[in-house]
Every structure is written in C-alpha cells, then in structure tokens.
Amino acid sequence: MTDTMYRGCAIVDHATRSLAPDMAVLVSEGRIGWLGPADEAPNLGFGVEVVDAGGTTAVAGMVDAHSHLTLPGGSHWIDRAADPTDRLLAVAEDNARLLSQAGVRWARDVGAPVRDGRALSLTVRERWRGRAGYPYVRAAGCWVARTGSLPSGLPVEVEDGDGLLAAALDQLDAGADLVKLYMDGPDRDTSPFSAAEVRRVVEAVHARGATVTAHSSLLPGAREAVAAGVDALEHGFRLDTDVAQAMAAQGTALVATLAVMESWASFAATTRLPRFASAEGQVALAERREAAHESVRLAYAAGVLIAAGTDFGGGSLRANQLAWEIETLVAAGLEPYDALAAATVNGGRLLGEPGAGVLAEGGPADFLLVHGDPLSDPGSLWRVWRTSWWPG
Ligand SMILES: [Zn+2]
C-alpha cells in the first residue's frame, strides 16, 4: 500500500476551536502517520503519493448517530418499511454508497424491520463488516414499543414492563449492539413505561455490556427514560430544564435530529400530503420545530453530550444529508465547532469508539476533504471533494 500525503489542507485545531491552515496529513498503512504544518512535513521521496489538498479542510470521518440503513427516506418513509426484503437490502447498498460519498464513516442504526425473525440491520452489519469503503455499523435491532405506539408490524410490541425486559434481551440475543426503546406511547400525555420498568432494562442490558437508548419526542417519556438512567435520548424534541440538567449530570447523551423538520417543511411545496401541505399542518410543524430547537438549546446550555443524526430512512431524510443536521444545529444556536463535534467526536463517544470521529496522529486514516471552512460555513460540509477511504 502506497503512503499518501495530503498537502496544504486546513485542519480543525481543537485547542483553539479554530482552523489551522496549510497543514499536511500523511496516511500510512491505514493510519495517520504524521500530521502537522505542511512546511514541516517529512520528505518521503518517491515512496509517497502527494495529493494537493489546497483550499480544503480535512474533517474526521463523520458519525451518523441516528440512521436506519435498510430504509430510503423521502415523504413516504413509513410505507417503505413494508417493501420486500430484497428491496430493503438493495436500499441498504445504495445507502452505503451515499454515506461514503457524503463523508460518513460510522452509522448507528436505531431500528430496522424484522424479516425471518431478525432485524435486517443486523444482516446488513454482518455483510458490510471488513468490506473496504463501507461504513462501520453499530445496530440496535428492532424498535421495542408499547402496543399501539407505532404502525403494527414495524416494532416488537409489548404490553408491560416484563414484556419490555424480555424483548430488550431478545434483541441482544439476536446480536444487537444496543437496545432502542420507544418512549412515546399511544397516549401522548402518558409515558408508555415507568422509570422503574425502564431501569430494570437498563440494568440488565448494562450487565451484558450493551447500552440502552430511548426514542423520545414527548416530555412524559423523556422524563421516565432519563430518571431510569438510559444512555441516550433520540430526538428529544420536548425537553425541559430539569430533564436537560439530569441528562448532563448522569451522562445521558442527546442525539439531535432537527433536520427532519426542515425536510418536512420542504414537503409543503413538494407534496400534497395534508400533514405537510395543509395550513394547519404547517402551523403545527412550526410549533414543533420551535420546541425542538428550544430543547436542543436547553441541552446545550446544560452541557449534555450532543451527537448528530439524520434519522434517514426512519424519518424523511436521505443517507447523504448529515450536513443538513449540522447546519440546523447551528441555526438552533450551537457554535459551528460544537455542531461539527456533534457529527464527529461526540458520535464516537456515544458509540464508545475512541477513534471514531477523531483525526489525530496514530489514529485511523478516516477523513474527508471539504471545500471551505466548516467552522464559519457549515454548508461547506455539503462540498465533499474526496474521502480518504474513497473509492474503497
Ligand atoms: Zn429514527
């Protein structure tokens, strides 16, 4: 394998939270062999391919912390979960290419349809393992929900705390890396499970070395899940100060998926679906969007670890749109440095993978080169020129 020197790119200096221009990154044997100012780069003679990376910023391979690999997204995203198995597996292959081209190196899958008794995300994870250019996957298996919370046939449905515990452990038996509980119930004003019921799941799953995350778009479920000590909340569209402070104190992460609502807003023009296109639908969405942005601001102010996800497939985004979430986090009030951290290093911390989302000497050579400065212009993350693993 030839060594490659990427010469002249900027990199993010984490000490100053600013860009260091005109740097160089040496890739050797799949690792970062050297990283520093371009004019101090070692002269390696003919044994190295030099890439003129002038005008780009090298960004650590991104982590999409909330994804659904087997589903395509779009305005009919829920319908697509009923597609035939072969179709869903082909969609996953498309998504691998889209993720790779968009600079996403890691995907955390938080729910997949079950086929032949097993969540398809687990099949996909196993197919992709060790394949050059494919994203690294951590997968939750299937959603576990109280009956009536989601369209029937999609989640594993349970009636009570005993059922919740059994279904959670079933996911681990099937090979899931983490467990995803659905904490919005059939009744919007009531949590589907109590903190005590969820805590039994958290303790049992932790005892097996895995983690528990909770889908939460409403406050009652967020309260119970956080009181139970879950490892993360997905979406967290309705938080209050008490919940945000409890999350920060105990280390519960927030996986933000704000761009879903930007996508829905665009459907007012591109579809005739009443939920998006009607006047009432647009008013309801605007209110929901404002509450979600306020929730992220509360978490940010409290010091919660914020990771970024697209919710592609399980929501309406597509697999190559993580940049949209970073832009939306900035619009909600995060500093661009922190929004980029949400899509890189914080995703790695959420996964418990210290090399994920980090660009450092000695670490994995997983980075993308974007045209521009992501710290003043998050839109530059749409302008991926190349990735260190491309074409893979
Ligand atoms: Zn989702």
mmCIF file of C-alpha atoms and ligand atoms in Angstrom:
data_model
loop_
_atom_site.group_PDB
_atom_site.id
_atom_site.type_symbol
_atom_site.label_atom_id
_atom_site.label_comp_id
_atom_site.label_asym_id
_atom_site.label_seq_id
_atom_site.Cartn_x
_atom_site.Cartn_y
_atom_site.Cartn_z
ATOM 1 C CA MET A 1 0.000 0.000 0.000
ATOM 2 C CA THR A 2 1.472 3.377 -1.063
ATOM 3 C CA ASP A 3 1.676 6.109 1.530
ATOM 4 C CA THR A 4 -0.296 9.261 0.700
ATOM 5 C CA MET A 5 0.499 12.815 1.777
ATOM 6 C CA TYR A 6 -2.443 15.232 1.699
ATOM 7 C CA ARG A 7 -0.657 18.555 1.464
ATOM 8 C CA GLY A 8 -1.994 22.043 2.083
ATOM 9 C CA CYS A 9 -5.349 21.277 3.712
ATOM 10 C CA ALA A 10 -6.599 23.091 6.792
ATOM 11 C CA ILE A 11 -7.458 21.085 9.898
ATOM 12 C CA VAL A 12 -9.513 21.862 12.997
ATOM 13 C CA ASP A 13 -7.340 22.860 15.944
ATOM 14 C CA HIS A 14 -9.264 21.600 18.967
ATOM 15 C CA ALA A 15 -7.222 23.612 21.455
ATOM 16 C CA THR A 16 -8.291 26.915 19.917
ATOM 17 C CA ARG A 17 -11.546 25.752 18.267
ATOM 18 C CA SER A 18 -10.309 27.367 15.066
ATOM 19 C CA LEU A 19 -8.848 26.336 11.720
ATOM 20 C CA ALA A 20 -5.133 25.737 11.289
ATOM 21 C CA PRO A 21 -4.378 26.481 7.622
ATOM 22 C CA ASP A 22 -1.816 24.908 5.306
ATOM 23 C CA MET A 23 -1.300 21.625 7.139
ATOM 24 C CA ALA A 24 -0.376 18.171 5.868
ATOM 25 C CA VAL A 25 -1.668 14.698 6.728
ATOM 26 C CA LEU A 26 0.291 11.535 5.945
ATOM 27 C CA VAL A 27 -1.663 8.309 5.535
ATOM 28 C CA SER A 28 0.384 5.193 6.053
ATOM 29 C CA GLU A 29 -0.996 1.648 6.358
ATOM 30 C CA GLY A 30 -4.488 2.952 7.049
ATOM 31 C CA ARG A 31 -3.349 5.155 9.946
ATOM 32 C CA ILE A 32 -2.446 8.814 10.306
ATOM 33 C CA GLY A 33 1.342 8.518 10.192
ATOM 34 C CA TRP A 34 2.064 12.203 10.594
ATOM 35 C CA LEU A 35 0.056 15.416 10.929
ATOM 36 C CA GLY A 36 1.401 18.974 11.155
ATOM 37 C CA PRO A 37 2.276 22.174 9.304
ATOM 38 C CA ALA A 38 2.879 21.492 5.605
ATOM 39 C CA ASP A 39 6.272 23.222 5.663
ATOM 40 C CA GLU A 40 7.452 20.803 8.377
ATOM 41 C CA ALA A 41 6.212 17.656 6.614
ATOM 42 C CA PRO A 42 8.804 14.881 6.299
ATOM 43 C CA ASN A 43 10.287 14.444 2.841
ATOM 44 C CA LEU A 44 9.498 10.868 1.929
ATOM 45 C CA GLY A 45 10.853 10.949 -1.635
ATOM 46 C CA PHE A 46 9.312 8.669 -4.251
ATOM 47 C CA GLY A 47 7.617 6.343 -1.794
ATOM 48 C CA VAL A 48 4.678 8.650 -1.267
ATOM 49 C CA GLU A 49 1.828 9.891 -3.433
ATOM 50 C CA VAL A 50 1.245 13.598 -2.822
ATOM 51 C CA VAL A 51 -2.300 14.959 -3.080
ATOM 52 C CA ASP A 52 -2.530 18.735 -3.438
ATOM 53 C CA ALA A 53 -5.327 19.412 -0.943
ATOM 54 C CA GLY A 54 -5.006 23.196 -1.058
ATOM 55 C CA GLY A 55 -8.263 25.010 -0.317
ATOM 56 C CA THR A 56 -9.830 22.133 1.582
ATOM 57 C CA THR A 57 -10.351 21.291 5.228
ATOM 58 C CA ALA A 58 -9.657 17.738 6.416
ATOM 59 C CA VAL A 59 -12.514 16.697 8.708
ATOM 60 C CA ALA A 60 -12.666 13.452 10.693
ATOM 61 C CA GLY A 61 -14.936 10.839 9.087
ATOM 62 C CA MET A 62 -18.399 11.660 10.343
ATOM 63 C CA VAL A 63 -20.709 9.619 12.567
ATOM 64 C CA ASP A 64 -24.415 9.485 11.715
ATOM 65 C CA ALA A 65 -25.668 8.684 15.197
ATOM 66 C CA HIS A 66 -29.281 8.068 14.181
ATOM 67 C CA SER A 67 -29.846 6.159 10.976
ATOM 68 C CA HIS A 68 -31.973 3.392 9.504
ATOM 69 C CA LEU A 69 -29.767 1.659 6.955
ATOM 70 C CA THR A 70 -32.392 -0.515 5.283
ATOM 71 C CA LEU A 71 -34.865 2.275 4.520
ATOM 72 C CA PRO A 72 -34.687 5.019 1.858
ATOM 73 C CA GLY A 73 -36.418 8.043 3.472
ATOM 74 C CA GLY A 74 -38.480 10.518 1.427
ATOM 75 C CA SER A 75 -42.014 11.717 2.013
ATOM 76 C CA HIS A 76 -43.409 8.120 2.098
ATOM 77 C CA TRP A 77 -40.754 6.898 4.510
ATOM 78 C CA ILE A 78 -43.122 4.850 6.677
ATOM 79 C CA ASP A 79 -44.650 2.992 3.710
ATOM 80 C CA ARG A 80 -41.226 1.907 2.518
ATOM 81 C CA ALA A 81 -40.733 -0.270 5.626
ATOM 82 C CA ALA A 82 -43.284 -2.702 4.126
ATOM 83 C CA ASP A 83 -41.231 -3.228 0.945
ATOM 84 C CA PRO A 84 -39.927 -6.709 0.111
ATOM 85 C CA THR A 85 -36.774 -7.900 1.818
ATOM 86 C CA ASP A 86 -34.695 -7.862 -1.385
ATOM 87 C CA ARG A 87 -35.706 -4.260 -1.968
ATOM 88 C CA LEU A 88 -34.653 -3.234 1.549
ATOM 89 C CA LEU A 89 -31.289 -4.951 1.186
ATOM 90 C CA ALA A 90 -30.734 -3.161 -2.146
ATOM 91 C CA VAL A 91 -31.650 0.142 -0.457
ATOM 92 C CA ALA A 92 -29.002 -0.565 2.163
ATOM 93 C CA GLU A 93 -26.375 -0.966 -0.581
ATOM 94 C CA ASP A 94 -27.436 2.388 -2.059
ATOM 95 C CA ASN A 95 -27.222 3.927 1.395
ATOM 96 C CA ALA A 96 -23.674 2.609 1.929
ATOM 97 C CA ARG A 97 -22.579 4.441 -1.225
ATOM 98 C CA LEU A 98 -24.434 7.634 -0.247
ATOM 99 C CA LEU A 99 -22.953 7.607 3.261
ATOM 100 C CA SER A 100 -19.448 7.027 1.976
ATOM 101 C CA GLN A 101 -19.632 9.802 -0.622
ATOM 102 C CA ALA A 102 -21.016 12.214 1.974
ATOM 103 C CA GLY A 103 -18.085 11.572 4.317
ATOM 104 C CA VAL A 104 -19.957 9.453 6.864
ATOM 105 C CA ARG A 105 -17.701 6.678 8.185
ATOM 106 C CA TRP A 106 -19.857 5.338 11.010
ATOM 107 C CA ALA A 107 -23.583 4.661 11.105
ATOM 108 C CA ARG A 108 -25.516 3.880 14.267
ATOM 109 C CA ASP A 109 -28.694 2.085 13.158
ATOM 110 C CA VAL A 110 -31.543 2.554 15.621
ATOM 111 C CA GLY A 111 -34.307 0.420 14.151
ATOM 112 C CA ALA A 112 -34.922 -1.911 11.255
ATOM 113 C CA PRO A 113 -37.789 -4.077 10.013
ATOM 114 C CA VAL A 114 -37.692 -7.701 11.134
ATOM 115 C CA ARG A 115 -37.559 -10.345 8.423
ATOM 116 C CA ASP A 116 -37.337 -14.083 9.081
ATOM 117 C CA GLY A 117 -37.261 -13.352 12.799
ATOM 118 C CA ARG A 118 -34.314 -10.954 12.800
ATOM 119 C CA ALA A 119 -33.801 -7.213 12.326
ATOM 120 C CA LEU A 120 -32.415 -6.627 8.822
ATOM 121 C CA SER A 121 -29.876 -4.083 10.127
ATOM 122 C CA LEU A 122 -28.012 -6.952 11.800
ATOM 123 C CA THR A 123 -27.774 -8.808 8.486
ATOM 124 C CA VAL A 124 -26.501 -5.636 6.800
ATOM 125 C CA ARG A 125 -23.942 -5.006 9.545
ATOM 126 C CA GLU A 126 -22.568 -8.515 9.110
ATOM 127 C CA ARG A 127 -22.449 -8.242 5.298
ATOM 128 C CA TRP A 128 -20.505 -4.993 5.428
ATOM 129 C CA ARG A 129 -18.031 -5.944 8.130
ATOM 130 C CA GLY A 130 -14.484 -5.714 6.766
ATOM 131 C CA ARG A 131 -15.591 -4.535 3.304
ATOM 132 C CA ALA A 132 -13.460 -1.645 2.048
ATOM 133 C CA GLY A 133 -15.291 1.659 1.710
ATOM 134 C CA TYR A 134 -18.412 0.518 3.594
ATOM 135 C CA PRO A 135 -19.407 2.354 6.764
ATOM 136 C CA TYR A 136 -18.790 0.831 10.155
ATOM 137 C CA VAL A 137 -22.117 -0.095 11.708
ATOM 138 C CA ARG A 138 -23.487 -0.403 15.225
ATOM 139 C CA ALA A 139 -27.087 -1.559 15.267
ATOM 140 C CA ALA A 140 -29.957 -1.669 17.738
ATOM 141 C CA GLY A 141 -32.011 -4.374 16.058
ATOM 142 C CA CYS A 142 -35.746 -3.659 16.041
ATOM 143 C CA TRP A 143 -37.696 -0.941 17.848
ATOM 144 C CA VAL A 144 -39.271 -2.134 21.122
ATOM 145 C CA ALA A 145 -42.557 -0.314 21.727
ATOM 146 C CA ARG A 146 -45.767 -0.462 23.694
ATOM 147 C CA THR A 147 -48.572 -1.866 21.543
ATOM 148 C CA GLY A 148 -50.272 0.880 19.574
ATOM 149 C CA SER A 149 -47.364 3.346 19.578
ATOM 150 C CA LEU A 150 -46.141 2.646 16.027
ATOM 151 C CA PRO A 151 -47.777 1.142 12.916
ATOM 152 C CA SER A 152 -48.313 -2.541 13.689
ATOM 153 C CA GLY A 153 -45.840 -4.882 12.059
ATOM 154 C CA LEU A 154 -42.972 -2.435 12.429
ATOM 155 C CA PRO A 155 -41.828 -2.715 16.070
ATOM 156 C CA VAL A 156 -41.668 -5.569 18.543
ATOM 157 C CA GLU A 157 -44.793 -4.789 20.566
ATOM 158 C CA VAL A 158 -45.048 -5.374 24.304
ATOM 159 C CA GLU A 159 -47.800 -4.819 26.879
ATOM 160 C CA ASP A 160 -45.881 -4.133 30.100
ATOM 161 C CA GLY A 161 -42.544 -3.934 31.879
ATOM 162 C CA ASP A 162 -41.968 -7.682 31.853
ATOM 163 C CA GLY A 163 -42.545 -7.753 28.123
ATOM 164 C CA LEU A 164 -40.222 -4.784 27.682
ATOM 165 C CA LEU A 165 -37.389 -6.521 29.515
ATOM 166 C CA ALA A 166 -37.842 -9.786 27.618
ATOM 167 C CA ALA A 167 -37.978 -8.040 24.233
ATOM 168 C CA ALA A 168 -34.887 -5.952 25.037
ATOM 169 C CA LEU A 169 -32.881 -9.051 25.933
ATOM 170 C CA ASP A 170 -34.182 -10.795 22.791
ATOM 171 C CA GLN A 171 -32.581 -8.027 20.730
ATOM 172 C CA LEU A 172 -29.224 -8.665 22.403
ATOM 173 C CA ASP A 173 -29.621 -12.413 21.840
ATOM 174 C CA ALA A 174 -30.149 -11.682 18.148
ATOM 175 C CA GLY A 175 -26.852 -9.778 18.075
ATOM 176 C CA ALA A 176 -27.825 -6.137 18.622
ATOM 177 C CA ASP A 177 -25.096 -3.772 19.869
ATOM 178 C CA LEU A 178 -27.593 -1.592 21.714
ATOM 179 C CA VAL A 179 -31.299 -1.581 22.579
ATOM 180 C CA LYS A 180 -33.780 1.024 21.372
ATOM 181 C CA LEU A 181 -36.897 1.621 23.456
ATOM 182 C CA TYR A 182 -39.784 3.632 22.062
ATOM 183 C CA MET A 183 -40.770 6.068 24.819
ATOM 184 C CA ASP A 184 -43.653 7.810 23.027
ATOM 185 C CA GLY A 185 -46.840 5.958 23.915
ATOM 186 C CA PRO A 186 -50.248 5.563 22.305
ATOM 187 C CA ASP A 187 -51.418 8.324 24.678
ATOM 188 C CA ARG A 188 -49.307 11.438 24.099
ATOM 189 C CA ASP A 189 -49.714 12.620 27.697
ATOM 190 C CA THR A 190 -48.545 9.399 29.356
ATOM 191 C CA SER A 191 -45.201 7.662 29.229
ATOM 192 C CA PRO A 192 -45.626 4.124 27.847
ATOM 193 C CA PHE A 193 -43.338 2.717 30.564
ATOM 194 C CA SER A 194 -42.420 3.859 34.079
ATOM 195 C CA ALA A 195 -38.910 4.772 35.180
ATOM 196 C CA ALA A 196 -38.839 1.623 37.323
ATOM 197 C CA GLU A 197 -39.733 -0.551 34.324
ATOM 198 C CA VAL A 198 -37.091 1.084 32.148
ATOM 199 C CA ARG A 199 -34.485 0.891 34.904
ATOM 200 C CA ARG A 200 -34.814 -2.907 35.002
ATOM 201 C CA VAL A 201 -33.993 -2.927 31.277
ATOM 202 C CA VAL A 202 -31.058 -0.548 31.705
ATOM 203 C CA GLU A 203 -29.554 -2.678 34.472
ATOM 204 C CA ALA A 204 -29.990 -5.947 32.566
ATOM 205 C CA VAL A 205 -28.614 -4.533 29.303
ATOM 206 C CA HIS A 206 -25.660 -2.880 31.026
ATOM 207 C CA ALA A 207 -24.891 -6.183 32.731
ATOM 208 C CA ARG A 208 -24.467 -7.632 29.266
ATOM 209 C CA GLY A 209 -22.114 -4.845 28.155
ATOM 210 C CA ALA A 210 -24.576 -3.066 25.869
ATOM 211 C CA THR A 211 -26.384 0.275 26.041
ATOM 212 C CA VAL A 212 -29.985 1.476 26.045
ATOM 213 C CA THR A 213 -31.322 4.381 24.087
ATOM 214 C CA ALA A 214 -34.817 5.841 24.092
ATOM 215 C CA HIS A 215 -36.816 7.351 21.272
ATOM 216 C CA SER A 216 -38.439 10.427 22.768
ATOM 217 C CA SER A 217 -40.348 13.190 21.054
ATOM 218 C CA LEU A 218 -42.637 13.966 24.012
ATOM 219 C CA LEU A 219 -41.861 15.097 27.556
ATOM 220 C CA PRO A 220 -43.557 12.333 29.644
ATOM 221 C CA GLY A 221 -41.434 9.567 28.093
ATOM 222 C CA ALA A 222 -38.275 11.694 28.254
ATOM 223 C CA ARG A 223 -38.769 12.185 31.999
ATOM 224 C CA GLU A 224 -39.199 8.480 32.744
ATOM 225 C CA ALA A 225 -36.347 7.401 30.460
ATOM 226 C CA VAL A 226 -33.905 9.882 31.974
ATOM 227 C CA ALA A 227 -35.000 9.030 35.504
ATOM 228 C CA ALA A 228 -34.248 5.392 34.606
ATOM 229 C CA GLY A 229 -30.699 6.273 33.536
ATOM 230 C CA VAL A 230 -30.810 5.459 29.810
ATOM 231 C CA ASP A 231 -27.571 6.089 27.932
ATOM 232 C CA ALA A 232 -29.122 8.382 25.321
ATOM 233 C CA LEU A 233 -32.308 10.046 24.168
ATOM 234 C CA GLU A 234 -33.056 10.054 20.437
ATOM 235 C CA HIS A 235 -34.669 13.263 19.068
ATOM 236 C CA GLY A 236 -35.518 14.785 22.468
ATOM 237 C CA PHE A 237 -37.925 17.152 20.760
ATOM 238 C CA ARG A 238 -39.608 18.137 24.041
ATOM 239 C CA LEU A 239 -37.216 18.590 26.939
ATOM 240 C CA ASP A 240 -37.392 20.902 29.897
ATOM 241 C CA THR A 241 -34.662 22.343 32.106
ATOM 242 C CA ASP A 242 -34.979 19.611 34.756
ATOM 243 C CA VAL A 243 -34.626 16.813 32.204
ATOM 244 C CA ALA A 244 -31.693 18.524 30.464
ATOM 245 C CA GLN A 245 -29.857 19.046 33.755
ATOM 246 C CA ALA A 246 -30.451 15.448 34.821
ATOM 247 C CA MET A 247 -29.089 14.259 31.473
ATOM 248 C CA ALA A 248 -25.933 16.323 31.885
ATOM 249 C CA ALA A 249 -25.433 15.208 35.491
ATOM 250 C CA GLN A 250 -25.671 11.485 34.748
ATOM 251 C CA GLY A 251 -24.134 11.472 31.265
ATOM 252 C CA THR A 252 -27.198 10.758 29.156
ATOM 253 C CA ALA A 253 -26.464 11.901 25.588
ATOM 254 C CA LEU A 254 -28.897 13.635 23.243
ATOM 255 C CA VAL A 255 -28.964 12.506 19.615
ATOM 256 C CA ALA A 256 -30.330 15.508 17.759
ATOM 257 C CA THR A 257 -32.329 15.027 14.561
ATOM 258 C CA LEU A 258 -33.583 18.560 13.914
ATOM 259 C CA ALA A 259 -33.219 18.448 10.127
ATOM 260 C CA VAL A 260 -36.190 16.058 9.957
ATOM 261 C CA MET A 261 -38.431 19.067 10.483
ATOM 262 C CA GLU A 262 -36.607 21.094 7.834
ATOM 263 C CA SER A 263 -37.295 18.224 5.466
ATOM 264 C CA TRP A 264 -40.972 18.151 6.453
ATOM 265 C CA ALA A 265 -41.220 21.887 5.869
ATOM 266 C CA SER A 266 -39.990 21.344 2.304
ATOM 267 C CA PHE A 267 -42.800 18.810 1.750
ATOM 268 C CA ALA A 268 -45.318 21.662 1.952
ATOM 269 C CA ALA A 269 -44.134 22.578 -1.557
ATOM 270 C CA THR A 270 -43.095 19.205 -2.979
ATOM 271 C CA THR A 271 -46.064 17.033 -1.899
ATOM 272 C CA ARG A 272 -49.858 17.188 -1.467
ATOM 273 C CA LEU A 273 -49.752 15.250 1.808
ATOM 274 C CA PRO A 274 -52.187 17.112 4.123
ATOM 275 C CA ARG A 275 -49.919 16.649 7.137
ATOM 276 C CA PHE A 276 -47.326 18.861 5.434
ATOM 277 C CA ALA A 277 -49.169 20.789 2.743
ATOM 278 C CA SER A 278 -52.232 21.998 4.707
ATOM 279 C CA ALA A 279 -52.258 25.309 6.542
ATOM 280 C CA GLU A 280 -52.934 23.529 9.860
ATOM 281 C CA GLY A 281 -50.109 21.107 9.189
ATOM 282 C CA GLN A 282 -47.677 23.923 8.609
ATOM 283 C CA VAL A 283 -48.717 25.713 11.806
ATOM 284 C CA ALA A 284 -48.309 22.508 13.835
ATOM 285 C CA LEU A 285 -44.904 21.858 12.295
ATOM 286 C CA ALA A 286 -43.667 25.380 13.023
ATOM 287 C CA GLU A 287 -44.660 24.966 16.680
ATOM 288 C CA ARG A 288 -42.980 21.558 16.884
ATOM 289 C CA ARG A 289 -39.830 22.864 15.244
ATOM 290 C CA GLU A 290 -39.538 25.759 17.702
ATOM 291 C CA ALA A 291 -39.991 23.395 20.677
ATOM 292 C CA ALA A 292 -37.318 21.067 19.298
ATOM 293 C CA HIS A 293 -34.830 23.885 18.800
ATOM 294 C CA GLU A 294 -35.510 25.128 22.321
ATOM 295 C CA SER A 295 -34.929 21.609 23.663
ATOM 296 C CA VAL A 296 -31.534 21.405 21.961
ATOM 297 C CA ARG A 297 -30.644 24.812 23.381
ATOM 298 C CA LEU A 298 -31.579 23.622 26.893
ATOM 299 C CA ALA A 299 -29.409 20.518 26.490
ATOM 300 C CA TYR A 300 -26.530 22.571 25.082
ATOM 301 C CA ALA A 301 -26.702 25.074 27.928
ATOM 302 C CA ALA A 302 -26.774 22.260 30.495
ATOM 303 C CA GLY A 303 -23.667 20.643 28.988
ATOM 304 C CA VAL A 304 -25.305 17.470 27.620
ATOM 305 C CA LEU A 305 -23.235 15.473 25.117
ATOM 306 C CA ILE A 306 -24.969 16.183 21.795
ATOM 307 C CA ALA A 307 -24.493 13.816 18.856
ATOM 308 C CA ALA A 308 -25.960 14.390 15.400
ATOM 309 C CA GLY A 309 -28.182 12.079 13.390
ATOM 310 C CA THR A 310 -30.142 12.331 10.168
ATOM 311 C CA ASP A 311 -32.834 9.767 11.062
ATOM 312 C CA PHE A 312 -32.583 8.840 7.381
ATOM 313 C CA GLY A 313 -34.948 6.023 6.462
ATOM 314 C CA GLY A 314 -36.825 6.039 9.773
ATOM 315 C CA GLY A 315 -37.545 9.669 9.017
ATOM 316 C CA SER A 316 -37.671 11.514 5.740
ATOM 317 C CA LEU A 317 -34.021 12.472 5.191
ATOM 318 C CA ARG A 318 -31.740 10.596 2.811
ATOM 319 C CA ALA A 319 -28.476 8.901 3.723
ATOM 320 C CA ASN A 320 -26.215 11.638 2.323
ATOM 321 C CA GLN A 321 -27.687 14.549 4.305
ATOM 322 C CA LEU A 322 -25.844 14.688 7.638
ATOM 323 C CA ALA A 323 -24.565 18.142 6.652
ATOM 324 C CA TRP A 324 -28.178 19.319 6.917
ATOM 325 C CA GLU A 325 -28.291 18.357 10.591
ATOM 326 C CA ILE A 326 -25.062 20.247 11.279
ATOM 327 C CA GLU A 327 -26.454 23.342 9.569
ATOM 328 C CA THR A 328 -29.696 23.047 11.535
ATOM 329 C CA LEU A 329 -27.873 22.664 14.851
ATOM 330 C CA VAL A 330 -26.071 25.922 14.058
ATOM 331 C CA ALA A 331 -29.398 27.553 13.182
ATOM 332 C CA ALA A 332 -30.737 26.361 16.556
ATOM 333 C CA GLY A 333 -27.897 28.048 18.409
ATOM 334 C CA LEU A 334 -24.856 25.757 18.575
ATOM 335 C CA GLU A 335 -21.438 27.168 17.755
ATOM 336 C CA PRO A 336 -20.321 25.690 14.409
ATOM 337 C CA TYR A 337 -17.393 23.994 16.186
ATOM 338 C CA ASP A 338 -19.837 22.222 18.518
ATOM 339 C CA ALA A 339 -22.196 21.288 15.675
ATOM 340 C CA LEU A 340 -19.281 19.698 13.824
ATOM 341 C CA ALA A 341 -18.216 17.933 17.030
ATOM 342 C CA ALA A 342 -21.769 16.527 17.289
ATOM 343 C CA ALA A 343 -21.302 14.825 13.914
ATOM 344 C CA THR A 344 -17.759 13.604 14.638
ATOM 345 C CA VAL A 345 -16.110 13.134 18.019
ATOM 346 C CA ASN A 346 -19.337 13.173 20.060
ATOM 347 C CA GLY A 347 -20.770 10.416 17.885
ATOM 348 C CA GLY A 348 -17.633 8.413 18.602
ATOM 349 C CA ARG A 349 -18.043 8.971 22.330
ATOM 350 C CA LEU A 350 -21.683 7.897 22.119
ATOM 351 C CA LEU A 351 -20.596 4.686 20.395
ATOM 352 C CA GLY A 352 -17.761 4.094 22.851
ATOM 353 C CA GLU A 353 -15.368 4.106 19.881
ATOM 354 C CA PRO A 354 -12.497 6.449 20.777
ATOM 355 C CA GLY A 355 -11.092 6.526 17.199
ATOM 356 C CA ALA A 356 -14.425 7.359 15.561
ATOM 357 C CA GLY A 357 -14.855 10.986 14.527
ATOM 358 C CA VAL A 358 -11.282 11.865 15.524
ATOM 359 C CA LEU A 359 -8.454 12.993 13.230
ATOM 360 C CA ALA A 360 -5.183 12.527 15.099
ATOM 361 C CA GLU A 361 -1.700 11.180 14.578
ATOM 362 C CA GLY A 362 -1.698 7.435 15.175
ATOM 363 C CA GLY A 363 -5.460 7.163 14.708
ATOM 364 C CA PRO A 364 -7.427 5.660 11.838
ATOM 365 C CA ALA A 365 -6.994 7.410 8.462
ATOM 366 C CA ASP A 366 -10.690 8.150 8.077
ATOM 367 C CA PHE A 367 -11.262 11.720 6.956
ATOM 368 C CA LEU A 368 -12.963 13.759 4.280
ATOM 369 C CA LEU A 369 -11.774 16.846 2.464
ATOM 370 C CA VAL A 370 -14.387 19.573 2.129
ATOM 371 C CA HIS A 371 -14.048 22.699 0.060
ATOM 372 C CA GLY A 372 -14.172 25.590 2.503
ATOM 373 C CA ASP A 373 -14.207 26.304 6.218
ATOM 374 C CA PRO A 374 -16.763 24.265 8.217
ATOM 375 C CA LEU A 375 -16.198 26.458 11.288
ATOM 376 C CA SER A 376 -17.543 29.622 9.662
ATOM 377 C CA ASP A 377 -19.612 27.965 6.931
ATOM 378 C CA PRO A 378 -21.237 24.644 7.919
ATOM 379 C CA GLY A 379 -22.624 24.464 4.372
ATOM 380 C CA SER A 380 -19.097 23.564 3.252
ATOM 381 C CA LEU A 381 -19.795 20.061 4.612
ATOM 382 C CA TRP A 382 -22.030 19.507 1.567
ATOM 383 C CA ARG A 383 -18.958 20.105 -0.634
ATOM 384 C CA VAL A 384 -17.100 16.847 -0.095
ATOM 385 C CA TRP A 385 -14.250 16.704 -2.609
ATOM 386 C CA ARG A 386 -12.936 13.291 -1.626
ATOM 387 C CA THR A 387 -12.608 10.920 1.287
ATOM 388 C CA SER A 388 -9.517 9.095 2.442
ATOM 389 C CA TRP A 389 -11.360 5.766 2.013
ATOM 390 C CA TRP A 390 -12.773 6.556 -1.441
ATOM 391 C CA PRO A 391 -13.235 4.704 -3.742
ATOM 392 C CA GLY A 392 -12.817 1.967 -1.124
HETATM 393 ZN ZN ZN B 1 -35.289 7.040 13.775
#
